[in-house]
Amino acid sequence: MSVLQAGTREEFQGEIVRFAQQLGFEKVSAITVIDHFLGDPEFIAVDNAPSAYRDSFEEVGNGRTDPVMQHCKRQSVPIIWDQKTYTSVGQGEKWEQQARFGYSHGIGLTLHLPDGKHFMFGVERDQPLPTDRQELTRIVADLQLFTVHAYETASRILIPTAQEPGTSPLTPREVETLRWTMDGKTAWEVGNILGISERTAVLHVNNAMHKLGCVNKHQAVLKALRMGLIR
């Protein structure tokens, strides 16, 4: 599939939009979710949401009330949705709001992957889906296959890759310090565990922050986790 050849975020967006249109849908979204031990999950979205709807589309907490998002969060089987999906859980007003921007009917699914990663892919349009069961089954099958390939490209383009052994920008002591920091240890506690002074423990954390381009120790821990430096 051509989506596998995409080398930039823009090319990836072009490929998923093209696929959605070929399938008969005007809107598409691909969301990579990374669970973190510290802090909230990280969302990396690529979509063609209209600018007038973007604030609502990206609203924090949107997924807590959206029945499609809730389904995708918990299950791997695709969901075929329409107005009834929303009205059945008291979210009819939410459906009416998004329907004004072309989000009336759609299909969504999620790949739940190792290391706390998830890939949500959805296609939407303003017209009802086919009533012919065979045609609808074909659409869902095409969507499932494309989603697997789309994730391969998204993970390559959008998610920092893990460091190969021996190429870590951090020293072993800096890695150890971040690992214990991830467990909630203070600099004084880290110093006692590693047999170094509190001042030296702080220095290791500061060095790690500088090397990773982070502004605080929590951000450094999150980035080190994403890069595979600590687990």
CSV table of C-alpha atoms in Angstrom, one decimal:
chain,number,residue,atom,x,y,z
A,1,MET,CA,0.0,0.0,0.0
A,2,SER,CA,1.2,3.5,-0.8
A,3,VAL,CA,0.6,4.7,2.8
A,4,LEU,CA,3.7,2.6,3.7
A,5,GLN,CA,5.8,4.8,1.4
A,6,ALA,CA,4.9,8.1,3.2
A,7,GLY,CA,7.9,9.8,4.6
A,8,THR,CA,6.4,12.9,6.3
A,9,ARG,CA,3.4,13.8,8.3
A,10,GLU,CA,2.0,15.7,5.3
A,11,GLU,CA,2.4,12.7,3.0
A,12,PHE,CA,0.8,10.4,5.6
A,13,GLN,CA,-2.2,12.8,5.9
A,14,GLY,CA,-2.5,12.8,2.1
A,15,GLU,CA,-2.5,9.0,2.0
A,16,ILE,CA,-5.2,8.5,4.7
A,17,VAL,CA,-7.4,11.2,3.1
A,18,ARG,CA,-7.1,9.6,-0.3
A,19,PHE,CA,-7.9,6.2,1.2
A,20,ALA,CA,-11.0,7.5,3.0
A,21,GLN,CA,-12.3,9.2,-0.2
A,22,GLN,CA,-11.8,6.0,-2.2
A,23,LEU,CA,-13.9,4.2,0.4
A,24,GLY,CA,-16.6,6.9,0.1
A,25,PHE,CA,-15.9,9.0,3.2
A,26,GLU,CA,-15.1,12.7,3.4
A,27,LYS,CA,-13.5,12.8,6.9
A,28,VAL,CA,-10.7,10.7,8.4
A,29,SER,CA,-8.7,10.7,11.6
A,30,ALA,CA,-5.7,8.7,12.7
A,31,ILE,CA,-4.8,9.0,16.4
A,32,THR,CA,-1.8,7.5,18.0
A,33,VAL,CA,-2.2,7.2,21.8
A,34,ILE,CA,0.8,6.6,24.1
A,35,ASP,CA,0.1,5.7,27.8
A,36,HIS,CA,2.6,7.0,30.2
A,37,PHE,CA,3.4,5.9,33.7
A,38,LEU,CA,3.5,9.6,34.7
A,39,GLY,CA,1.0,12.1,33.6
A,40,ASP,CA,-1.8,11.8,31.1
A,41,PRO,CA,-1.8,9.8,27.9
A,42,GLU,CA,-0.2,11.4,24.9
A,43,PHE,CA,-2.3,11.9,21.7
A,44,ILE,CA,-0.8,12.4,18.3
A,45,ALA,CA,-3.6,13.1,15.8
A,46,VAL,CA,-3.5,13.4,12.0
A,47,ASP,CA,-6.9,14.3,10.4
A,48,ASN,CA,-8.7,16.6,8.0
A,49,ALA,CA,-11.2,18.0,10.5
A,50,PRO,CA,-12.6,21.4,9.3
A,51,SER,CA,-11.0,24.4,10.9
A,52,ALA,CA,-14.4,25.6,12.2
A,53,TYR,CA,-14.8,22.3,14.1
A,54,ARG,CA,-11.2,21.8,15.2
A,55,ASP,CA,-11.6,23.3,18.7
A,56,SER,CA,-14.5,20.9,19.4
A,57,PHE,CA,-12.7,18.0,17.8
A,58,GLU,CA,-9.6,18.5,20.0
A,59,GLU,CA,-11.5,19.4,23.1
A,60,VAL,CA,-9.9,17.9,26.2
A,61,GLY,CA,-12.2,15.4,27.8
A,62,ASN,CA,-14.1,14.8,24.5
A,63,GLY,CA,-13.4,11.1,24.6
A,64,ARG,CA,-15.0,10.7,28.1
A,65,THR,CA,-18.5,11.4,26.7
A,66,ASP,CA,-18.2,10.2,23.1
A,67,PRO,CA,-19.6,6.7,22.7
A,68,VAL,CA,-17.5,5.9,19.7
A,69,MET,CA,-14.3,6.9,21.5
A,70,GLN,CA,-15.3,4.9,24.5
A,71,HIS,CA,-15.9,1.8,22.4
A,72,CYS,CA,-12.6,2.2,20.6
A,73,LYS,CA,-10.9,2.7,24.0
A,74,ARG,CA,-12.1,-0.6,25.3
A,75,GLN,CA,-12.4,-2.9,22.3
A,76,SER,CA,-10.6,-3.9,19.2
A,77,VAL,CA,-13.7,-4.8,17.1
A,78,PRO,CA,-14.8,-2.0,14.7
A,79,ILE,CA,-17.9,0.1,15.5
A,80,ILE,CA,-20.3,1.2,12.8
A,81,TRP,CA,-22.1,4.3,14.2
A,82,ASP,CA,-24.8,6.8,13.4
A,83,GLN,CA,-27.2,9.1,15.3
A,84,LYS,CA,-28.7,6.2,17.3
A,85,THR,CA,-25.2,5.4,18.8
A,86,TYR,CA,-25.3,8.8,20.4
A,87,THR,CA,-28.9,9.2,21.3
A,88,SER,CA,-29.0,5.8,23.0
A,89,VAL,CA,-26.5,7.1,25.6
A,90,GLY,CA,-28.0,10.6,25.9
A,91,GLN,CA,-25.5,12.3,23.6
A,92,GLY,CA,-27.9,13.4,20.9
A,93,GLU,CA,-26.8,17.0,21.2
A,94,LYS,CA,-23.2,16.0,20.7
A,95,TRP,CA,-24.1,14.2,17.5
A,96,GLU,CA,-26.1,17.1,16.2
A,97,GLN,CA,-23.1,19.4,16.8
A,98,GLN,CA,-20.7,17.2,14.8
A,99,ALA,CA,-23.2,16.4,12.1
A,100,ARG,CA,-23.1,20.0,11.0
A,101,PHE,CA,-19.5,19.5,10.0
A,102,GLY,CA,-20.1,16.2,8.2
A,103,TYR,CA,-19.6,13.7,11.1
A,104,SER,CA,-23.0,12.0,10.8
A,105,HIS,CA,-22.1,8.3,10.1
A,106,GLY,CA,-18.9,6.4,10.3
A,107,ILE,CA,-16.7,3.5,11.2
A,108,GLY,CA,-14.0,3.4,13.8
A,109,LEU,CA,-11.5,0.9,15.2
A,110,THR,CA,-8.5,0.7,17.4
A,111,LEU,CA,-5.3,-1.4,17.4
A,112,HIS,CA,-4.3,-2.1,21.0
A,113,LEU,CA,-0.5,-2.7,20.9
A,114,PRO,CA,2.3,-3.5,23.4
A,115,ASP,CA,4.1,-1.0,25.5
A,116,GLY,CA,1.0,1.1,26.1
A,117,LYS,CA,0.4,2.2,22.5
A,118,HIS,CA,-2.9,2.4,20.7
A,119,PHE,CA,-3.9,3.4,17.2
A,120,MET,CA,-7.4,4.7,16.6
A,121,PHE,CA,-8.5,5.1,13.0
A,122,GLY,CA,-11.9,6.4,11.8
A,123,VAL,CA,-13.7,7.4,8.7
A,124,GLU,CA,-16.8,9.6,8.7
A,125,ARG,CA,-19.3,11.1,6.3
A,126,ASP,CA,-22.6,12.9,6.1
A,127,GLN,CA,-24.5,10.2,4.3
A,128,PRO,CA,-25.8,6.8,5.7
A,129,LEU,CA,-23.6,3.8,5.2
A,130,PRO,CA,-24.7,1.1,2.7
A,131,THR,CA,-27.5,-1.2,3.8
A,132,ASP,CA,-26.2,-4.1,1.7
A,133,ARG,CA,-24.4,-6.4,4.2
A,134,GLN,CA,-21.8,-7.6,1.8
A,135,GLU,CA,-20.8,-4.2,0.7
A,136,LEU,CA,-20.5,-3.0,4.3
A,137,THR,CA,-18.5,-6.1,5.2
A,138,ARG,CA,-16.1,-5.2,2.4
A,139,ILE,CA,-15.7,-1.7,3.6
A,140,VAL,CA,-14.9,-2.8,7.1
A,141,ALA,CA,-12.4,-5.4,5.9
A,142,ASP,CA,-10.6,-2.8,3.7
A,143,LEU,CA,-10.5,-0.4,6.7
A,144,GLN,CA,-9.1,-3.0,9.0
A,145,LEU,CA,-6.3,-3.9,6.5
A,146,PHE,CA,-5.4,-0.3,5.8
A,147,THR,CA,-5.3,0.5,9.6
A,148,VAL,CA,-2.6,-2.0,10.1
A,149,HIS,CA,-0.4,-0.4,7.4
A,150,ALA,CA,-1.3,3.1,8.5
A,151,TYR,CA,-0.1,2.3,12.0
A,152,GLU,CA,3.3,1.1,10.7
A,153,THR,CA,3.8,4.4,9.0
A,154,ALA,CA,2.5,6.5,11.9
A,155,SER,CA,4.8,4.7,14.3
A,156,ARG,CA,7.7,5.4,12.0
A,157,ILE,CA,6.9,9.0,11.3
A,158,LEU,CA,5.2,10.3,14.5
A,159,ILE,CA,6.7,8.3,17.4
A,160,PRO,CA,10.4,8.6,18.3
A,161,THR,CA,12.1,5.3,17.8
A,162,ALA,CA,13.8,3.4,20.6
A,163,GLN,CA,17.5,3.8,20.8
A,164,GLU,CA,19.7,1.0,19.6
A,165,PRO,CA,22.0,-0.6,22.2
A,166,GLY,CA,25.1,1.5,22.8
A,167,THR,CA,23.6,4.7,21.2
A,168,SER,CA,21.9,6.2,24.3
A,169,PRO,CA,22.7,9.9,24.7
A,170,LEU,CA,22.6,9.3,28.5
A,171,THR,CA,25.3,7.8,30.7
A,172,PRO,CA,24.4,4.7,32.7
A,173,ARG,CA,24.2,6.8,35.9
A,174,GLU,CA,21.8,9.3,34.2
A,175,VAL,CA,19.6,6.5,33.1
A,176,GLU,CA,19.6,5.0,36.6
A,177,THR,CA,18.7,8.3,38.1
A,178,LEU,CA,15.8,8.8,35.8
A,179,ARG,CA,14.6,5.3,36.4
A,180,TRP,CA,14.4,5.9,40.1
A,181,THR,CA,12.9,9.4,39.5
A,182,MET,CA,10.2,7.6,37.5
A,183,ASP,CA,9.4,5.6,40.7
A,184,GLY,CA,8.8,8.8,42.6
A,185,LYS,CA,12.1,8.9,44.5
A,186,THR,CA,13.5,12.3,45.6
A,187,ALA,CA,17.1,13.3,44.8
A,188,TRP,CA,18.1,12.5,48.4
A,189,GLU,CA,16.5,9.0,48.1
A,190,VAL,CA,18.1,8.4,44.7
A,191,GLY,CA,21.5,9.4,46.2
A,192,ASN,CA,21.1,6.9,49.0
A,193,ILE,CA,20.1,4.1,46.6
A,194,LEU,CA,23.0,4.7,44.2
A,195,GLY,CA,25.5,5.6,46.8
A,196,ILE,CA,26.1,9.1,45.6
A,197,SER,CA,25.4,12.5,47.2
A,198,GLU,CA,22.1,14.3,46.7
A,199,ARG,CA,23.9,17.1,44.8
A,200,THR,CA,25.3,14.5,42.4
A,201,ALA,CA,21.9,12.9,41.9
A,202,VAL,CA,20.5,16.4,41.0
A,203,LEU,CA,23.4,16.9,38.6
A,204,HIS,CA,22.6,13.6,36.8
A,205,VAL,CA,19.0,14.6,36.4
A,206,ASN,CA,19.9,18.0,35.1
A,207,ASN,CA,22.3,16.6,32.6
A,208,ALA,CA,19.7,14.1,31.4
A,209,MET,CA,17.2,16.9,31.0
A,210,HIS,CA,19.7,19.0,29.0
A,211,LYS,CA,20.6,16.1,26.7
A,212,LEU,CA,17.0,15.2,26.1
A,213,GLY,CA,15.9,18.8,25.5
A,214,CYS,CA,13.4,18.8,28.4
A,215,VAL,CA,12.5,21.6,30.9
A,216,ASN,CA,11.8,19.4,33.9
A,217,LYS,CA,12.5,16.0,35.3
A,218,HIS,CA,9.0,14.6,34.6
A,219,GLN,CA,9.2,15.6,31.0
A,220,ALA,CA,12.7,13.9,30.8
A,221,VAL,CA,11.3,10.7,32.3
A,222,LEU,CA,8.4,10.7,29.7
A,223,LYS,CA,10.8,11.3,26.8
A,224,ALA,CA,13.2,8.6,28.0
A,225,LEU,CA,10.3,6.1,28.2
A,226,ARG,CA,9.3,7.0,24.6
A,227,MET,CA,12.8,6.5,23.4
A,228,GLY,CA,13.2,3.2,25.1
A,229,LEU,CA,16.0,4.4,27.4
A,230,ILE,CA,14.1,3.3,30.5
A,231,ARG,CA,11.2,0.9,31.0
